[in-house]
Short mmCIF file of C-alpha atoms in Angstrom, two decimals:
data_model
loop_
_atom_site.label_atom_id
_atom_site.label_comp_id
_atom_site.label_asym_id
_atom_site.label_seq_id
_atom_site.Cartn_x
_atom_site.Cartn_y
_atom_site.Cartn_z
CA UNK Q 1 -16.64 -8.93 19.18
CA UNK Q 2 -13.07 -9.07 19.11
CA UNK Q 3 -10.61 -11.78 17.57
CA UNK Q 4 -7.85 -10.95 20.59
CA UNK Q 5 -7.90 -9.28 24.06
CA UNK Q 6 -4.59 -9.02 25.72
CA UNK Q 7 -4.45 -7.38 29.42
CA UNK Q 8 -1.19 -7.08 31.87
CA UNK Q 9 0.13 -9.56 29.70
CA UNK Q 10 3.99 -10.49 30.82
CA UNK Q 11 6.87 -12.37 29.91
CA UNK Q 12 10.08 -12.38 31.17
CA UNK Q 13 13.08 -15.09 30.71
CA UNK Q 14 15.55 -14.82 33.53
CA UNK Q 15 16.11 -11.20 34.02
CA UNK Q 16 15.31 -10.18 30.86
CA UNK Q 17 11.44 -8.73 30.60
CA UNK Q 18 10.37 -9.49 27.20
CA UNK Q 19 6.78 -7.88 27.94
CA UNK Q 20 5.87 -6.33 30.34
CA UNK Q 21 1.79 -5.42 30.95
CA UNK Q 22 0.94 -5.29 27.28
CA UNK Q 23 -2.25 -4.51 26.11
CA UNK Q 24 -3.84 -5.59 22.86
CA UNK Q 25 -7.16 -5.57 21.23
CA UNK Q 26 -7.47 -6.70 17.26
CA UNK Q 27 -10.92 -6.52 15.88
CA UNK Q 28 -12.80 -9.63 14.66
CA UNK Q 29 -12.16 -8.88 10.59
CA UNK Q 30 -9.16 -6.47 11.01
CA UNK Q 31 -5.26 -6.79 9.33
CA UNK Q 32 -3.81 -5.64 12.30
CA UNK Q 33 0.01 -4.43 11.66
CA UNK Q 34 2.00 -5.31 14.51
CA UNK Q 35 5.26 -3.48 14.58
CA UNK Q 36 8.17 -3.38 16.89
CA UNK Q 37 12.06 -2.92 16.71
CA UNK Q 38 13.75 -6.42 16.75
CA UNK Q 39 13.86 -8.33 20.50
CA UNK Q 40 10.70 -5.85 20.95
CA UNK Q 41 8.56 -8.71 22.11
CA UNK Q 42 6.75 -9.43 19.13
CA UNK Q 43 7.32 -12.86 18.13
CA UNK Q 44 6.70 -13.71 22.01
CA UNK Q 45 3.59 -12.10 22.31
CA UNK Q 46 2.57 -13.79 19.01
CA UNK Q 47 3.88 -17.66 20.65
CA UNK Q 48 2.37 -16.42 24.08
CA UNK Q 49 -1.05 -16.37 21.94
CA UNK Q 50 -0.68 -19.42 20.20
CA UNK Q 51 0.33 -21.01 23.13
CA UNK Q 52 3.90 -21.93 22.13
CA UNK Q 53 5.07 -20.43 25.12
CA UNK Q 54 3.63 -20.04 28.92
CA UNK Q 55 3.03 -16.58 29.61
CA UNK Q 56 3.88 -15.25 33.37
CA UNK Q 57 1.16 -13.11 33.96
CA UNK Q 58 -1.76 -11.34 31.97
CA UNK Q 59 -4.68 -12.56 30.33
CA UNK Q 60 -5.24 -13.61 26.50
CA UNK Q 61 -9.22 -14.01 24.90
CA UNK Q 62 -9.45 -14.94 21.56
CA UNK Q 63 -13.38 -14.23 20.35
CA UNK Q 64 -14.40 -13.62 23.79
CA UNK Q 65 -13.00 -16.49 25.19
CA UNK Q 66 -9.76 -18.09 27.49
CA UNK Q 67 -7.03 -18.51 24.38
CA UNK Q 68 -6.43 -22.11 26.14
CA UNK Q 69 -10.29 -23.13 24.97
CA UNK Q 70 -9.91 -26.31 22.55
CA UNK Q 71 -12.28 -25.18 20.50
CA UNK Q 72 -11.06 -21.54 20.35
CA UNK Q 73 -7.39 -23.14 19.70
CA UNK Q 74 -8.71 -24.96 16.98
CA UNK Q 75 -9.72 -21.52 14.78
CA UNK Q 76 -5.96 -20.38 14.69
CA UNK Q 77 -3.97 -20.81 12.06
CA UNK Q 78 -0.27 -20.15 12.84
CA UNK Q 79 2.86 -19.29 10.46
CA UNK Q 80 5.94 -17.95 12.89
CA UNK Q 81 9.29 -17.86 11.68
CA UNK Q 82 9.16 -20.67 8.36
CA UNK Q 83 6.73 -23.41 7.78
CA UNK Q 84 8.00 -27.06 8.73
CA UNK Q 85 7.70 -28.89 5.41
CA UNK Q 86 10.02 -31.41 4.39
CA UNK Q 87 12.42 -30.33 1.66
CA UNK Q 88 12.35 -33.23 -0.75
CA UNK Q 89 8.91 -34.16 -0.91
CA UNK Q 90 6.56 -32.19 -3.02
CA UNK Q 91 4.27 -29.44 -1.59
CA UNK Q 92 1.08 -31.68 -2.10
CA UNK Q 93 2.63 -33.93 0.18
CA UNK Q 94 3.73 -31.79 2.52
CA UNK Q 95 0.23 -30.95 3.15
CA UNK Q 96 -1.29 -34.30 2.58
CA UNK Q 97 1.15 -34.96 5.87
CA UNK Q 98 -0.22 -31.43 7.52
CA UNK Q 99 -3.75 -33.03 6.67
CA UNK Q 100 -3.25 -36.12 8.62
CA UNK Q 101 -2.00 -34.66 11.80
CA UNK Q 102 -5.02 -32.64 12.03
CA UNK Q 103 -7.30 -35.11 11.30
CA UNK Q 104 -9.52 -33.38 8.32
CA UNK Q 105 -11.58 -35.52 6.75
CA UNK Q 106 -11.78 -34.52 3.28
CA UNK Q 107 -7.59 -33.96 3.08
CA UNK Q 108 -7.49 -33.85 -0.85
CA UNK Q 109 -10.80 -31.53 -1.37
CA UNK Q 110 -9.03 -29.28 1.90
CA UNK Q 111 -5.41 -29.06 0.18
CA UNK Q 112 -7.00 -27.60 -3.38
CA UNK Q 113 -9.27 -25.09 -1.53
CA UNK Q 114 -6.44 -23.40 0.70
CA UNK Q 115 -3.98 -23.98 -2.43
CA UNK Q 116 -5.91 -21.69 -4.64
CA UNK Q 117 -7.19 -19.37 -1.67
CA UNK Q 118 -3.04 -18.66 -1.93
CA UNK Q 119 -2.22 -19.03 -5.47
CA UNK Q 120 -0.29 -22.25 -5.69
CA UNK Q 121 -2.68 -24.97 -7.04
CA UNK Q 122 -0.28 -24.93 -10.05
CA UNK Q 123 2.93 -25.11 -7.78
CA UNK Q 124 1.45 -28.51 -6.10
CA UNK Q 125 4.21 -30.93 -7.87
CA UNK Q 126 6.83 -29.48 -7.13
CA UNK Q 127 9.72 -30.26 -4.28
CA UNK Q 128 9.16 -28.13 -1.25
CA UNK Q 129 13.08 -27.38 -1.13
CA UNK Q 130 12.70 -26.29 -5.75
CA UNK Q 131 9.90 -23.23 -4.22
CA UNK Q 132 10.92 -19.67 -4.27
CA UNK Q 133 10.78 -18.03 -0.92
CA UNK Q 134 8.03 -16.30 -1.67
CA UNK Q 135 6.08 -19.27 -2.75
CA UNK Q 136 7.24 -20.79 0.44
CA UNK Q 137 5.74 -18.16 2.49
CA UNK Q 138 2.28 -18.53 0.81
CA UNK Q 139 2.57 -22.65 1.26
CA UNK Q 140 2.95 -21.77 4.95
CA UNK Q 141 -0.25 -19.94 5.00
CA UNK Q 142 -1.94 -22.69 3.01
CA UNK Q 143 -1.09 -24.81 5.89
CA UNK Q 144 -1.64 -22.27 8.49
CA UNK Q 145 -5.09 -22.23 6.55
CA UNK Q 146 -6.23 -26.02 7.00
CA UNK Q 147 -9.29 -26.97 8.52
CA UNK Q 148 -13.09 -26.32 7.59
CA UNK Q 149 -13.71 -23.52 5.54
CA UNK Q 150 -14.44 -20.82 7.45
CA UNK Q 151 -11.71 -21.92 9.74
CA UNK Q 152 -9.12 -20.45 11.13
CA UNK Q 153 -10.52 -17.66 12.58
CA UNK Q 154 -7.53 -16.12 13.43
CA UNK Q 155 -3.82 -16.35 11.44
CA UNK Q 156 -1.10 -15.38 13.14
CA UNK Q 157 1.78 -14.31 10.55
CA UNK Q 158 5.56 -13.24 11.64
CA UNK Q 159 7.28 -11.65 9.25
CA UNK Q 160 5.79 -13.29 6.17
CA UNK Q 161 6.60 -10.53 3.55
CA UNK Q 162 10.65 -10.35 4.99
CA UNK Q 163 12.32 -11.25 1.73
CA UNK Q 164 10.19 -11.37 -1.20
CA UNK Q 165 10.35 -9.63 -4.38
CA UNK Q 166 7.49 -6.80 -5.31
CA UNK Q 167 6.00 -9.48 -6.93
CA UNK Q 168 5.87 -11.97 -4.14
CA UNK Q 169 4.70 -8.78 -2.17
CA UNK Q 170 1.93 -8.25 -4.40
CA UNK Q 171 0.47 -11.14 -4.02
CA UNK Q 172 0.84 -11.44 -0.96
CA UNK Q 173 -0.94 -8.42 0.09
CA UNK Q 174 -4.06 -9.85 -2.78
CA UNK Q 175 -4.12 -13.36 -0.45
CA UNK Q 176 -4.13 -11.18 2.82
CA UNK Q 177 -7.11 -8.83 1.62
CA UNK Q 178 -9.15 -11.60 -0.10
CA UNK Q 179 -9.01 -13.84 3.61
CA UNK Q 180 -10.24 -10.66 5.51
CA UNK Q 181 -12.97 -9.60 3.16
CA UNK Q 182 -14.31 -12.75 1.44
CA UNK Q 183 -13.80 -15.51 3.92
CA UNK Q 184 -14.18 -13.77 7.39
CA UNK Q 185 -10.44 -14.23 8.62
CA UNK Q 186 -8.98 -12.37 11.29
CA UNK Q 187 -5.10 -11.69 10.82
CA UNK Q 188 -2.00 -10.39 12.75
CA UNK Q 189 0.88 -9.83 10.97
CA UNK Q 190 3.88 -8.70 12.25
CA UNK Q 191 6.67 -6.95 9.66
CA UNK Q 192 9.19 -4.97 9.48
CA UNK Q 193 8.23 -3.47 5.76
CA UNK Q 194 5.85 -0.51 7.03
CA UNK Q 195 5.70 0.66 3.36
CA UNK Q 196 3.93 -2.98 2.10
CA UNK Q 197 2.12 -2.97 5.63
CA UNK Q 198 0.59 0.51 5.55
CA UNK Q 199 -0.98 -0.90 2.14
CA UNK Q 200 -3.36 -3.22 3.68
CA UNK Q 201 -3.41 -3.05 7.55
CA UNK Q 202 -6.60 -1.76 9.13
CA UNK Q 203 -5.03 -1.54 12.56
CA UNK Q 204 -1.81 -0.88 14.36
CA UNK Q 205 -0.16 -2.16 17.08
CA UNK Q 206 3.31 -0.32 17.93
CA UNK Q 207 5.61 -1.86 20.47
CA UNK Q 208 9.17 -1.08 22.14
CA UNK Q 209 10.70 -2.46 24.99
CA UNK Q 210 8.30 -4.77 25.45
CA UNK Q 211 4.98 -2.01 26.25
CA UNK Q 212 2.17 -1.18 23.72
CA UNK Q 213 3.07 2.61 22.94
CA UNK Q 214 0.61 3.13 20.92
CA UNK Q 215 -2.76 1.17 19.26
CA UNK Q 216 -4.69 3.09 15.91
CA UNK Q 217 -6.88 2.47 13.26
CA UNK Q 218 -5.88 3.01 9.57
CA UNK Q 219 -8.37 5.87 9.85
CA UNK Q 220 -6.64 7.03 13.19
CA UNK Q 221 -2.88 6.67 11.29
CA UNK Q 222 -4.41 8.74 8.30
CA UNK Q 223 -5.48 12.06 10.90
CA UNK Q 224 -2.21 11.55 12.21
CA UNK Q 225 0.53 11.94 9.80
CA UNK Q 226 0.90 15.01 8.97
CA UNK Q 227 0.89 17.13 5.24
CA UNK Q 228 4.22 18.90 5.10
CA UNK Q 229 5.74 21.14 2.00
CA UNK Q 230 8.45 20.34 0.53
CA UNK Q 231 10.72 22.25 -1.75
CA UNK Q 232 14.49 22.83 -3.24
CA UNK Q 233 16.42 25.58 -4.34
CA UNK Q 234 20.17 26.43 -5.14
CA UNK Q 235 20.79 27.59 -2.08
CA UNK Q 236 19.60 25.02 0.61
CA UNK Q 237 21.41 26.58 3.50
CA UNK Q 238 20.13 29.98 2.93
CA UNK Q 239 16.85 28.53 2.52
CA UNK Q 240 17.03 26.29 5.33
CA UNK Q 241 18.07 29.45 7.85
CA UNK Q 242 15.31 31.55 6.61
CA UNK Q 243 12.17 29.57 6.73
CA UNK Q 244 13.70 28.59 9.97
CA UNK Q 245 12.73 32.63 10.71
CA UNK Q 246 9.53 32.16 9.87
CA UNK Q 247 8.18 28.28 10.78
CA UNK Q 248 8.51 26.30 13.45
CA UNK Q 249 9.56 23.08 12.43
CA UNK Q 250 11.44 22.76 9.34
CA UNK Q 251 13.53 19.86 8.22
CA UNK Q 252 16.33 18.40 5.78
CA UNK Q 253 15.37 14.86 4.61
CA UNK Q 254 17.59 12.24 3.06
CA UNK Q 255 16.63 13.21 -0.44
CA UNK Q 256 17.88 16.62 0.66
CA UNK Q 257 14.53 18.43 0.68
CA UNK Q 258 13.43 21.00 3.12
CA UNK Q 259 9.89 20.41 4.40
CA UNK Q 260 7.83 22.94 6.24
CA UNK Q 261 5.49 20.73 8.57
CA UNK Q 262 3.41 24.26 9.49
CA UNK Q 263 0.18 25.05 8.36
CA UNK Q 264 0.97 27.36 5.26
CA UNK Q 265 0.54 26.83 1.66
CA UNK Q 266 3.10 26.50 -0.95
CA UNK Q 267 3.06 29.86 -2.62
CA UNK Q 268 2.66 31.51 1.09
CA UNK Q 269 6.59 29.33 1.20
CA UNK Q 270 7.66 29.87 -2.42
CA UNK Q 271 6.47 34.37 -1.84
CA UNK Q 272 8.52 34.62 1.58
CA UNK Q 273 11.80 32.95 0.04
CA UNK Q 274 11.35 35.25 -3.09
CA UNK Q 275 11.23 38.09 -0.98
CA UNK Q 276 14.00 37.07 1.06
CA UNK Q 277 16.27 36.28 -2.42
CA UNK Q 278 15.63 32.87 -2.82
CA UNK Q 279 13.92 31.33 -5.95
CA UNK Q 280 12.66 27.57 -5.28
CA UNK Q 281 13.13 25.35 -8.19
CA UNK Q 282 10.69 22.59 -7.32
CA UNK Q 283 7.93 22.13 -4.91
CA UNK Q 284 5.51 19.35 -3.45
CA UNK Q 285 3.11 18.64 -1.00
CA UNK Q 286 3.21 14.64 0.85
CA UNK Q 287 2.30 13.36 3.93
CA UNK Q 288 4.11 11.54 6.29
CA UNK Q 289 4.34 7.92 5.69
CA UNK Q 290 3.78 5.01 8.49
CA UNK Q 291 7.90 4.40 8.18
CA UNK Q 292 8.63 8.26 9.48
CA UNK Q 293 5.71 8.32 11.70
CA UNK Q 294 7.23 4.90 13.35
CA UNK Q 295 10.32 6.45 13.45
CA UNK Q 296 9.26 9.47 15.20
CA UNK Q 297 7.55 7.83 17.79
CA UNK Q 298 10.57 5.34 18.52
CA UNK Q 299 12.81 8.76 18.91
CA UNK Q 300 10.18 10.19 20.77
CA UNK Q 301 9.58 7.18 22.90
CA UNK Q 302 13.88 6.48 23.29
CA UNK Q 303 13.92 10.32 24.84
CA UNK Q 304 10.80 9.49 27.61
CA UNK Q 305 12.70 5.87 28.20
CA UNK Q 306 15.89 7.90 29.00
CA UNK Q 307 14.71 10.02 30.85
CA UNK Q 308 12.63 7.79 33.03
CA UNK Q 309 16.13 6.20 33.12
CA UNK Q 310 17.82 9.14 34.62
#
């Protein structure tokens, strides 16, 4: 089964189409990376979902079912944008408040469980408005996270990781993992930090303008980006122009290496520069990383748009 089904799903305030027929399925179990220039449409898809705002045409299931079902509703857990906690009352309660307005029964038992599920049982003292962002961030989730274990479902994170330190990050990503493998979560995360994302997403969702471009697996992403060669010498230009002879697509980088995205093999690159006068003075192999293959598409995508344009 799967945690969301989006079809023709639409949006549009005034003239302005925020989306327009999107389609989106996220596995029951998945981190699903959703990723999108800014004023893309994520954060409205993400409050069409959670039903913070109508949507104006479409359909949304969440496990099989209409997203307006009360007891479907009731297995999200939300975070968009910050969590509303009240800065000069401590973060136990904050959620001892977040416990009453959803009625759980057992509020005290509730708030340790999703405090240590996010690494801030020790952090429970302290003002809301003393926390660190990042510590913020995971208090949000703890909230987000309130309800029966087991429950939610389905947590619905924008731009969580914006701002923390590689520490913050870290853990981050260890709270994340440990919901989806140990305690049956479902999450969709939106970001802008591909590099942290590409870490511990099992599916992607890439949007522009609006549209679904483009939905992969992990697996899918892997097959996808591409092993290239890359290499120096003393004499980049010269290099540059001859393995421009020989490949088809070769290209300068921002570190200033050349990479060779044909099939060869490094000393098939490093022979034909010798033999043409050039001596390379380092070489690697990589592979394209979820930042440049995002980038790509968006350039690849902006060209079609214009064109369509025209």
């Amino acid at each position: 089964m799967n945690a969301i089904e989006i079809k023709g799903l639409n949006k549009h305030f005034g003239r302005k189409h925020a989306v327009s027929n999107l389609n989106m399925t996220v596995p029951q179990g998945a981190i699903y990376g959703f990723i999108g220039e800014n004023g893309s449409g994520k954060s409205t898809t993400e409050k069409m979902l959670c039903g913070l705002i109508q949507k104006d045409g479409g359909s949304i299931k969440l496990f099989g079912r209409d997203y307006t079902n009360p007891d479907v509703r009731s297995k999200i857990g939300v975070l968009i944008e910050a969590p509303g906690c009240f800065p000069n009352i401590s973060v136990w309660n904050n959620m001892l408040i977040q416990a009453a307005n959803l009625c759980i029964e057992n509020p005290k038992q509730e708030i340790s469980r999703v405090l240590k599920l996010v690494h801030m049982e020790g952090a429970a003292s302290n003002k809301f408005k003393n926390c660190s962002l990042g510590m913020k961030q995971r208090i949000g989730i703890a909230m987000a996270l309130l309800g029966d274990p087991g429950d939610p479902a389905l947590l619905v994170l924008d731009e969580p990781i914006n701002g923390l330190d590689a520490d913050g990050m870290r853990i981050m990503r260890e709270v994340l993992t440990d919901l989806t493998q140990n305690h049956g979560c479902t999450v969709l995360i939106s970001s802008h930090i591909l590099g942290e994302l590409e870490k511990i997403a099992t599916h992607y969702g890439i949007i522009r303008k609006g549209r679904m471009i483009a939905e992969m697996t992990a697996e899918e992403l892997e097959r996808d980006c591409r092993t290239y060669i890359a290499l120096k010498t003393r004499d980049m230009h010269s290099a540059y122009r001859i393995l421009q002879s020989r490949y088809e697509r070769v290209d300068e980088d921002e570190a200033d290496w050349l990479r060779i995205y044909d099939m060869t093999t490094p000393e098939d690159a490093v022979q034909f520069l010798y033999q043409n006068g050039i001596t390379v003075s380092e070489i690697k192999t990589a592979k394209i990383s979820l930042e440049e293959y995002y980038i790509d598409l968006m350039h690849k995508e902006g060209k079609a748009y214009d064109a369509y344009k025209r």
